[in-house]
Amino acid sequence: MGRIKTYFSTMDRTSRDDFITYGGLLVVFIVMQGLLSAGMLSNQMRGLLVPLCVYAIMAIALNLVVGTLGELSIGHAGFMCVGAFSSAFFSKINPDMPDLPRFIIAIIIGGVVAGIFGFLIGIPVLRLNGDYLAIVTLAFGEIIKNIINALYVGVDEKGYHFSLSSVNDMGMDPLNGNIIINGPQGVTGTPRSATFAISMVVLFISLIVILNLTHSRDGRAIMAVRDNYIAAESVGINITRYKLTAFTISAVISGFAGALYAHNLATLVATPARFGYNMSIMFLVFVVLGGIGSTRGAIVASVVLTLIPELLRPIQSYRMLIYAIVLIVIMLVNWSPKSRAFMETHSLKRFLFKKGGKEDK
Amino acid sequence: MKNAKRLLALAAAGLMAVGMLAGCGGSSSSGASAEGASSDELVWVIGCSGPLTGDAAAYGNDVVHGAELAAKEINEAGGINGYQIKYIYGDDEHDTEKAINAYNTMKDDGMQIFLGCTTTAPTVAVAAETLNDNMFQLTPSGSALDCIANDNCFAVCFNDPQQGAKSAEYISTHFPDAVIATIYDSSTAYSAGIEATFEAEAANLGLKVVSTEAFTGDTKTDLSAQIQKAKDAGADLVFLPIYYDTAATILTQANNMGYAPAFFGCDGMDGILGVENFDTSLAEGLMLLTPFAADATDDLTVNFVKNFQEAYGKIPNQFGADAYDGMYAIKAALEDAKITPEASVSDICEALKTSMFNITIEGLTGTVTWKADAENLGEPDKTPKAVRIENGAYVSIED
């Protein structure tokens, strides 16, 4: 009887936790969409809505790999890059399709292509653990970025032309040809179909997939692999399979984020700062600051850390300094033993519910 | 753990609230306003953006400062059509997304005319926004053709294909027998754009190009492999359509390898004499096409360089000069259109779109007019100066 009770109380807690996540997000969505429709948002905030969703999606995707699977990936910007370019490619070659269906198909294509890359890269990479895996994912991320920077694709009436060296090498008809991917100049003129509502829908779908996966049988197997893979293997869990599942799903969701990103800007380029390891590490920072393994935390951290440098624009060059200081302060406040102890004794929850502060693991 | 998350969530909620408040009030100011412009007075709000942090910061700072200097001078001389300029600027970090954020923030500050961006990819991204808003855009240094594809976008600098073609032409008239090697940066639109047209034009003109080697932003610290290939191919002229910082590396490494061909660069080469720890004697004989030379002796350049150095403590390069000319071009066009800041953003844009073709600027980068034909709409019409470095200074090479 006691066991069943514990079981239900833990069940309840998960559902309650999910409820807070979904509900909070829904409230934010309704409020922001309301303000947006009423025209009460500044241009700056309006421009930030889609990027915020994109980063939140990337944060929960990476959290699946880092938090739930327990493997360090610093190549996720690479998957986002693949999703962005493949979806932009699709939209560019179908200029006559109606906007919404084309965008939905583009998002799906972005996810599928990124998923294929994630699967293929995952097969060799997931044999590794820890630091080795981190280094190899880093390398793959950079390889993807560099290949895209060297890729030229054009189309004319004779069909598609590819080159890995220059525009001239494609041998395309210079008058009627249409360059789709122009090496380091990337893709220009992608239709700007991404809206806040669609981005939020994608964020919700990603969230539902990830939370349901985490709470499912597969999710528990994935966490077993994280906690002790020898023990997991000994009870018959197919480690490679679960690692690949989590990694591929994460790549697919990164691809969705990439597709949203590509359709939010008129030009898409893969520079070292954009889609390089810098960006992968930024995603990792979202996950770590949000509390590794916490999906809601990852979303909040991604929103806060994206907003800080933008809202600090009035102070010009000092904003990067402040951003760095904020990172350090959040890290210390979050994780130093003293501040943890202080928070436990001065918990808001304890004050409200008159409970022990130590109810968390 | 829970509490920590709660704190974070609270912080996030607080920040978002602040963000919305700032947004509703529309009062967040994004940059230093020029002297003499108070908020209740009617002013021209002209915004500028460029990378002020990160790798490309050298270019962005020069652009932002060059435009600021021009705005100050114009204000001291009585403003435009009797109204002062409120000059604002934002940091785009050489990134498309941040460029749009900077642009939106400046729009919240009431920007009417946009003088930006500095680098190519952000300019293309923002061009889509200015088209939506019908805001007039003049880019000082965004050089790809896509930057000015829309009819509300104009450029102060040469475009990449122009530079590539001009370079090939120049080499074929002056060095018809040269054995040419090209080393370029495939990861920047600027370098790749020039290289592509140079290659095409060189083939047309029958130039002998024996090696074309690329590097990327990640590998620009060691270029000995590319230099070795040029050397092995027997090239006696190396074409470097790249920025000056990497060119300095190439010149140093070529010198260490005992390889001394003639070097030829484009406008990005301007600034090489100011690179720290670079032995400028290595740049002797280097030729470049540039619209601006900081040590030119005409009054305009001398004053500009002096004032720039006083205000910002460095010698300006062509980016600063382009932005300075850009600000004066806006002034000339607004005066030609005879409008006041009361006009809406869209009306100003429509007026400037026609006025830009009526004006002629005697600027730092030469005498500039803007082309009105459909093919080159918004292109500046000016002649690049070919210069050679002799005794640590630019000497123009006349045909």
Short mmCIF file of N, CA and C in Angstrom, two decimals, chain A residues 62-191:
data_model
loop_
_atom_site.label_atom_id
_atom_site.label_comp_id
_atom_site.label_asym_id
_atom_site.label_seq_id
_atom_site.Cartn_x
_atom_site.Cartn_y
_atom_site.Cartn_z
N LEU A 62 18.83 20.11 -26.70
CA LEU A 62 20.15 19.75 -26.17
C LEU A 62 20.02 19.17 -24.78
N ASN A 63 19.02 19.64 -24.04
CA ASN A 63 18.81 19.13 -22.69
C ASN A 63 18.49 17.64 -22.72
N LEU A 64 17.84 17.21 -23.80
CA LEU A 64 17.54 15.78 -23.94
C LEU A 64 18.83 14.97 -23.99
N VAL A 65 19.81 15.50 -24.72
CA VAL A 65 21.08 14.76 -24.85
C VAL A 65 21.93 14.93 -23.59
N VAL A 66 22.05 16.17 -23.13
CA VAL A 66 22.96 16.43 -22.02
C VAL A 66 22.33 16.02 -20.68
N GLY A 67 21.07 16.39 -20.49
CA GLY A 67 20.44 16.13 -19.20
C GLY A 67 19.91 14.73 -19.07
N THR A 68 19.13 14.29 -20.07
CA THR A 68 18.46 13.00 -19.94
C THR A 68 19.36 11.84 -20.32
N LEU A 69 20.09 12.01 -21.44
CA LEU A 69 20.97 10.93 -21.87
C LEU A 69 22.31 11.00 -21.16
N GLY A 70 22.67 12.18 -20.68
CA GLY A 70 23.91 12.33 -19.93
C GLY A 70 25.16 12.34 -20.78
N GLU A 71 25.02 12.67 -22.07
CA GLU A 71 26.21 12.76 -22.91
C GLU A 71 26.40 14.21 -23.32
N LEU A 72 27.65 14.63 -23.36
CA LEU A 72 27.95 16.01 -23.67
C LEU A 72 28.06 16.19 -25.18
N SER A 73 27.15 16.96 -25.77
CA SER A 73 27.26 17.24 -27.20
C SER A 73 27.53 18.72 -27.39
N ILE A 74 28.63 19.05 -28.08
CA ILE A 74 28.84 20.46 -28.40
C ILE A 74 28.87 20.63 -29.91
N GLY A 75 27.95 19.92 -30.58
CA GLY A 75 27.83 20.07 -32.01
C GLY A 75 26.40 20.33 -32.45
N HIS A 76 25.56 20.75 -31.50
CA HIS A 76 24.15 20.87 -31.86
C HIS A 76 23.86 22.00 -32.82
N ALA A 77 24.71 23.01 -32.83
CA ALA A 77 24.51 24.08 -33.81
C ALA A 77 24.64 23.51 -35.22
N GLY A 78 25.42 22.44 -35.37
CA GLY A 78 25.56 21.78 -36.66
C GLY A 78 24.23 21.22 -37.15
N PHE A 79 23.48 20.58 -36.25
CA PHE A 79 22.17 20.03 -36.64
C PHE A 79 21.19 21.14 -36.98
N MET A 80 21.27 22.20 -36.19
CA MET A 80 20.41 23.34 -36.46
C MET A 80 20.75 23.92 -37.84
N CYS A 81 22.03 23.97 -38.13
CA CYS A 81 22.52 24.48 -39.41
C CYS A 81 21.97 23.65 -40.57
N VAL A 82 22.04 22.30 -40.42
CA VAL A 82 21.52 21.42 -41.46
C VAL A 82 20.03 21.66 -41.67
N GLY A 83 19.30 21.74 -40.55
CA GLY A 83 17.86 21.99 -40.64
C GLY A 83 17.57 23.31 -41.31
N ALA A 84 18.36 24.33 -40.95
CA ALA A 84 18.13 25.67 -41.50
C ALA A 84 18.37 25.67 -43.01
N PHE A 85 19.49 25.12 -43.43
CA PHE A 85 19.82 25.19 -44.86
C PHE A 85 18.92 24.30 -45.70
N SER A 86 18.58 23.09 -45.18
CA SER A 86 17.74 22.21 -46.00
C SER A 86 16.34 22.81 -46.15
N SER A 87 15.82 23.40 -45.07
CA SER A 87 14.47 23.96 -45.18
C SER A 87 14.47 25.22 -46.06
N ALA A 88 15.53 26.04 -45.93
CA ALA A 88 15.62 27.24 -46.76
C ALA A 88 15.74 26.84 -48.23
N PHE A 89 16.48 25.75 -48.48
CA PHE A 89 16.64 25.24 -49.84
C PHE A 89 15.28 24.87 -50.41
N PHE A 90 14.49 24.15 -49.59
CA PHE A 90 13.18 23.73 -50.06
C PHE A 90 12.30 24.94 -50.38
N SER A 91 12.30 25.92 -49.49
CA SER A 91 11.44 27.09 -49.70
C SER A 91 11.89 27.88 -50.93
N LYS A 92 13.21 27.91 -51.15
CA LYS A 92 13.72 28.67 -52.29
C LYS A 92 13.34 28.03 -53.63
N ILE A 93 13.31 26.68 -53.67
CA ILE A 93 13.01 26.05 -54.95
C ILE A 93 11.51 25.92 -55.19
N ASN A 94 10.71 26.28 -54.20
CA ASN A 94 9.24 26.25 -54.38
C ASN A 94 8.64 27.62 -54.13
N PRO A 95 9.03 28.61 -54.95
CA PRO A 95 8.56 29.97 -54.65
C PRO A 95 7.05 30.14 -54.86
N ASP A 96 6.44 29.24 -55.62
CA ASP A 96 5.03 29.47 -55.97
C ASP A 96 4.04 28.82 -55.02
N MET A 97 4.55 28.01 -54.09
CA MET A 97 3.62 27.35 -53.16
C MET A 97 3.02 28.38 -52.20
N PRO A 98 1.81 28.12 -51.71
CA PRO A 98 1.26 29.02 -50.69
C PRO A 98 2.14 28.99 -49.43
N ASP A 99 2.16 30.10 -48.74
CA ASP A 99 3.11 30.31 -47.67
C ASP A 99 3.07 29.27 -46.55
N LEU A 100 1.88 29.08 -45.97
CA LEU A 100 1.81 28.26 -44.76
C LEU A 100 2.15 26.78 -45.02
N PRO A 101 1.50 26.14 -46.04
CA PRO A 101 1.87 24.74 -46.29
C PRO A 101 3.35 24.57 -46.62
N ARG A 102 3.90 25.53 -47.37
CA ARG A 102 5.32 25.42 -47.71
C ARG A 102 6.17 25.49 -46.45
N PHE A 103 5.78 26.38 -45.55
CA PHE A 103 6.56 26.53 -44.34
C PHE A 103 6.47 25.28 -43.47
N ILE A 104 5.26 24.70 -43.39
CA ILE A 104 5.11 23.48 -42.59
C ILE A 104 5.95 22.36 -43.17
N ILE A 105 5.89 22.21 -44.50
CA ILE A 105 6.72 21.17 -45.14
C ILE A 105 8.20 21.48 -44.91
N ALA A 106 8.57 22.76 -44.99
CA ALA A 106 9.97 23.13 -44.80
C ALA A 106 10.44 22.76 -43.39
N ILE A 107 9.58 23.00 -42.41
CA ILE A 107 9.96 22.64 -41.03
C ILE A 107 10.17 21.13 -40.92
N ILE A 108 9.23 20.38 -41.54
CA ILE A 108 9.35 18.92 -41.48
C ILE A 108 10.64 18.47 -42.18
N ILE A 109 10.90 19.07 -43.35
CA ILE A 109 12.12 18.70 -44.08
C ILE A 109 13.36 19.03 -43.24
N GLY A 110 13.35 20.21 -42.63
CA GLY A 110 14.47 20.59 -41.78
C GLY A 110 14.69 19.55 -40.69
N GLY A 111 13.60 19.13 -40.05
CA GLY A 111 13.71 18.15 -38.98
C GLY A 111 14.19 16.81 -39.48
N VAL A 112 13.64 16.36 -40.61
CA VAL A 112 14.00 15.03 -41.13
C VAL A 112 15.46 15.00 -41.55
N VAL A 113 15.90 16.03 -42.29
CA VAL A 113 17.29 16.03 -42.75
C VAL A 113 18.25 16.10 -41.57
N ALA A 114 17.94 16.96 -40.61
CA ALA A 114 18.79 17.04 -39.41
C ALA A 114 18.78 15.71 -38.68
N GLY A 115 17.61 15.05 -38.65
CA GLY A 115 17.50 13.75 -37.99
C GLY A 115 18.37 12.70 -38.67
N ILE A 116 18.37 12.71 -40.01
CA ILE A 116 19.21 11.76 -40.75
C ILE A 116 20.69 12.00 -40.40
N PHE A 117 21.07 13.27 -40.39
CA PHE A 117 22.46 13.59 -40.03
C PHE A 117 22.75 13.13 -38.59
N GLY A 118 21.79 13.39 -37.68
CA GLY A 118 21.99 13.01 -36.30
C GLY A 118 22.15 11.51 -36.18
N PHE A 119 21.33 10.76 -36.93
CA PHE A 119 21.40 9.29 -36.89
C PHE A 119 22.74 8.81 -37.41
N LEU A 120 23.13 9.33 -38.61
CA LEU A 120 24.38 8.88 -39.22
C LEU A 120 25.58 9.23 -38.35
N ILE A 121 25.57 10.45 -37.82
CA ILE A 121 26.69 10.86 -36.98
C ILE A 121 26.66 10.10 -35.67
N GLY A 122 25.45 9.83 -35.18
CA GLY A 122 25.30 9.13 -33.91
C GLY A 122 25.87 7.71 -33.93
N ILE A 123 25.77 7.02 -35.07
CA ILE A 123 26.22 5.62 -35.13
C ILE A 123 27.68 5.48 -34.69
N PRO A 124 28.61 6.22 -35.32
CA PRO A 124 29.99 6.08 -34.82
C PRO A 124 30.23 6.82 -33.50
N VAL A 125 29.61 7.99 -33.37
CA VAL A 125 29.96 8.87 -32.26
C VAL A 125 29.51 8.30 -30.92
N LEU A 126 28.34 7.66 -30.90
CA LEU A 126 27.79 7.26 -29.61
C LEU A 126 28.48 6.03 -29.03
N ARG A 127 29.48 5.50 -29.75
CA ARG A 127 30.31 4.46 -29.14
C ARG A 127 31.24 5.09 -28.11
N LEU A 128 31.37 6.39 -28.20
CA LEU A 128 32.27 7.08 -27.28
C LEU A 128 31.50 7.60 -26.07
N ASN A 129 32.27 7.99 -25.05
CA ASN A 129 31.66 8.52 -23.84
C ASN A 129 32.30 9.83 -23.46
N GLY A 130 31.60 10.59 -22.66
CA GLY A 130 32.17 11.75 -21.98
C GLY A 130 32.93 12.70 -22.88
N ASP A 131 34.17 12.99 -22.47
CA ASP A 131 34.98 13.99 -23.17
C ASP A 131 35.17 13.64 -24.64
N TYR A 132 35.37 12.34 -24.91
CA TYR A 132 35.64 11.93 -26.29
C TYR A 132 34.44 12.26 -27.18
N LEU A 133 33.27 11.96 -26.65
CA LEU A 133 32.04 12.25 -27.39
C LEU A 133 31.91 13.75 -27.63
N ALA A 134 32.23 14.53 -26.61
CA ALA A 134 32.14 15.98 -26.73
C ALA A 134 33.03 16.46 -27.86
N ILE A 135 34.27 15.95 -27.88
CA ILE A 135 35.22 16.42 -28.89
C ILE A 135 34.75 16.03 -30.29
N VAL A 136 34.25 14.79 -30.42
CA VAL A 136 33.84 14.35 -31.75
C VAL A 136 32.60 15.11 -32.23
N THR A 137 31.65 15.38 -31.33
CA THR A 137 30.49 16.16 -31.77
C THR A 137 30.91 17.56 -32.16
N LEU A 138 31.86 18.11 -31.42
CA LEU A 138 32.40 19.43 -31.77
C LEU A 138 32.94 19.42 -33.19
N ALA A 139 33.72 18.36 -33.48
CA ALA A 139 34.31 18.25 -34.81
C ALA A 139 33.23 18.13 -35.88
N PHE A 140 32.21 17.32 -35.61
CA PHE A 140 31.15 17.16 -36.62
C PHE A 140 30.41 18.47 -36.86
N GLY A 141 30.17 19.19 -35.79
CA GLY A 141 29.51 20.48 -35.94
C GLY A 141 30.30 21.40 -36.84
N GLU A 142 31.62 21.42 -36.64
CA GLU A 142 32.47 22.29 -37.45
C GLU A 142 32.52 21.81 -38.89
N ILE A 143 32.55 20.48 -39.07
CA ILE A 143 32.59 19.94 -40.43
C ILE A 143 31.34 20.35 -41.20
N ILE A 144 30.18 20.22 -40.54
CA ILE A 144 28.93 20.59 -41.20
C ILE A 144 28.97 22.05 -41.62
N LYS A 145 29.41 22.90 -40.70
CA LYS A 145 29.47 24.34 -40.99
C LYS A 145 30.41 24.60 -42.17
N ASN A 146 31.58 23.95 -42.15
CA ASN A 146 32.55 24.21 -43.21
C ASN A 146 32.10 23.69 -44.56
N ILE A 147 31.41 22.53 -44.56
CA ILE A 147 30.91 22.01 -45.84
C ILE A 147 29.88 22.97 -46.41
N ILE A 148 29.00 23.45 -45.56
CA ILE A 148 27.97 24.38 -46.04
C ILE A 148 28.60 25.65 -46.57
N ASN A 149 29.69 26.08 -45.93
CA ASN A 149 30.38 27.28 -46.41
C ASN A 149 31.04 27.07 -47.76
N ALA A 150 31.29 25.80 -48.12
CA ALA A 150 31.98 25.54 -49.38
C ALA A 150 30.99 25.08 -50.45
N LEU A 151 29.71 24.99 -50.09
CA LEU A 151 28.74 24.39 -51.00
C LEU A 151 28.07 25.44 -51.88
N TYR A 152 28.11 25.18 -53.18
CA TYR A 152 27.41 26.05 -54.11
C TYR A 152 26.35 25.22 -54.82
N VAL A 153 25.11 25.66 -54.79
CA VAL A 153 24.05 24.95 -55.49
C VAL A 153 23.27 25.97 -56.31
N GLY A 154 23.06 25.64 -57.55
CA GLY A 154 22.28 26.53 -58.39
C GLY A 154 21.32 25.73 -59.24
N VAL A 155 20.35 26.41 -59.82
CA VAL A 155 19.40 25.71 -60.68
C VAL A 155 19.14 26.56 -61.92
N ASP A 156 19.15 25.93 -63.08
CA ASP A 156 18.68 26.59 -64.30
C ASP A 156 17.84 25.59 -65.07
N GLU A 157 17.51 25.88 -66.33
CA GLU A 157 16.57 25.00 -67.01
C GLU A 157 17.13 23.60 -67.27
N LYS A 158 18.47 23.48 -67.18
CA LYS A 158 19.06 22.15 -67.38
C LYS A 158 19.00 21.31 -66.11
N GLY A 159 18.63 21.92 -65.00
CA GLY A 159 18.56 21.17 -63.76
C GLY A 159 19.48 21.75 -62.70
N TYR A 160 19.84 20.93 -61.72
CA TYR A 160 20.63 21.42 -60.60
C TYR A 160 22.12 21.34 -60.89
N HIS A 161 22.85 22.29 -60.35
CA HIS A 161 24.31 22.29 -60.47
C HIS A 161 24.91 22.37 -59.07
N PHE A 162 25.93 21.57 -58.84
CA PHE A 162 26.60 21.60 -57.54
C PHE A 162 28.08 21.88 -57.73
N SER A 163 28.66 22.50 -56.75
CA SER A 163 30.10 22.66 -56.77
C SER A 163 30.59 22.82 -55.35
N LEU A 164 31.83 22.39 -55.11
CA LEU A 164 32.40 22.60 -53.79
C LEU A 164 33.53 23.62 -53.86
N SER A 165 33.69 24.28 -55.04
CA SER A 165 34.78 25.24 -55.08
C SER A 165 34.35 26.67 -55.37
N SER A 166 33.54 26.90 -56.40
CA SER A 166 33.13 28.28 -56.64
C SER A 166 31.89 28.34 -57.52
N VAL A 167 31.31 29.53 -57.60
CA VAL A 167 30.10 29.72 -58.42
C VAL A 167 30.40 29.37 -59.88
N ASN A 168 31.57 29.81 -60.35
CA ASN A 168 31.90 29.61 -61.75
C ASN A 168 32.03 28.13 -62.10
N ASP A 169 32.44 27.34 -61.12
CA ASP A 169 32.65 25.91 -61.35
C ASP A 169 31.36 25.15 -61.60
N MET A 170 30.22 25.74 -61.22
CA MET A 170 28.96 25.02 -61.38
C MET A 170 28.59 24.86 -62.85
N GLY A 171 29.17 25.74 -63.69
CA GLY A 171 28.85 25.68 -65.11
C GLY A 171 27.40 25.99 -65.38
N MET A 172 26.87 26.96 -64.62
CA MET A 172 25.46 27.26 -64.75
C MET A 172 25.26 28.35 -65.79
N ASP A 173 24.09 28.36 -66.38
CA ASP A 173 23.73 29.42 -67.31
C ASP A 173 23.74 30.76 -66.54
N PRO A 174 24.66 31.67 -66.90
CA PRO A 174 24.80 32.87 -66.07
C PRO A 174 23.59 33.81 -66.14
N LEU A 175 22.78 33.70 -67.19
CA LEU A 175 21.67 34.64 -67.34
C LEU A 175 20.39 34.15 -66.67
N ASN A 176 20.07 32.88 -66.91
CA ASN A 176 18.80 32.37 -66.40
C ASN A 176 18.95 31.56 -65.12
N GLY A 177 20.22 31.33 -64.73
CA GLY A 177 20.44 30.50 -63.55
C GLY A 177 20.04 31.20 -62.27
N ASN A 178 19.69 30.41 -61.29
CA ASN A 178 19.29 30.94 -60.00
C ASN A 178 20.16 30.26 -58.95
N ILE A 179 21.02 31.04 -58.30
CA ILE A 179 21.89 30.46 -57.30
C ILE A 179 21.10 30.29 -56.00
N ILE A 180 21.09 29.07 -55.47
CA ILE A 180 20.31 28.84 -54.27
C ILE A 180 21.19 28.93 -53.03
N ILE A 181 22.27 28.14 -53.02
CA ILE A 181 23.21 28.26 -51.91
C ILE A 181 24.52 28.79 -52.49
N ASN A 182 24.95 29.93 -52.00
CA ASN A 182 26.09 30.61 -52.61
C ASN A 182 27.28 30.59 -51.67
N GLY A 183 27.78 29.39 -51.36
CA GLY A 183 28.97 29.25 -50.52
C GLY A 183 28.88 30.07 -49.25
N PRO A 184 29.91 30.86 -48.97
CA PRO A 184 29.92 31.62 -47.72
C PRO A 184 28.85 32.70 -47.67
N GLN A 185 28.27 33.05 -48.82
CA GLN A 185 27.22 34.06 -48.80
C GLN A 185 25.88 33.44 -48.47
N GLY A 186 25.86 32.12 -48.37
CA GLY A 186 24.68 31.42 -47.88
C GLY A 186 23.46 31.53 -48.77
N VAL A 187 22.30 31.46 -48.15
CA VAL A 187 21.04 31.52 -48.86
C VAL A 187 20.44 32.90 -48.65
N THR A 188 20.11 33.56 -49.75
CA THR A 188 19.51 34.89 -49.64
C THR A 188 18.10 34.85 -50.20
N GLY A 189 17.20 35.56 -49.56
CA GLY A 189 15.85 35.67 -50.08
C GLY A 189 14.93 34.53 -49.67
N THR A 190 15.21 33.92 -48.51
CA THR A 190 14.28 32.92 -47.99
C THR A 190 12.99 33.64 -47.59
N PRO A 191 11.81 33.07 -47.95
CA PRO A 191 10.57 33.73 -47.54
C PRO A 191 10.51 33.81 -46.02
#
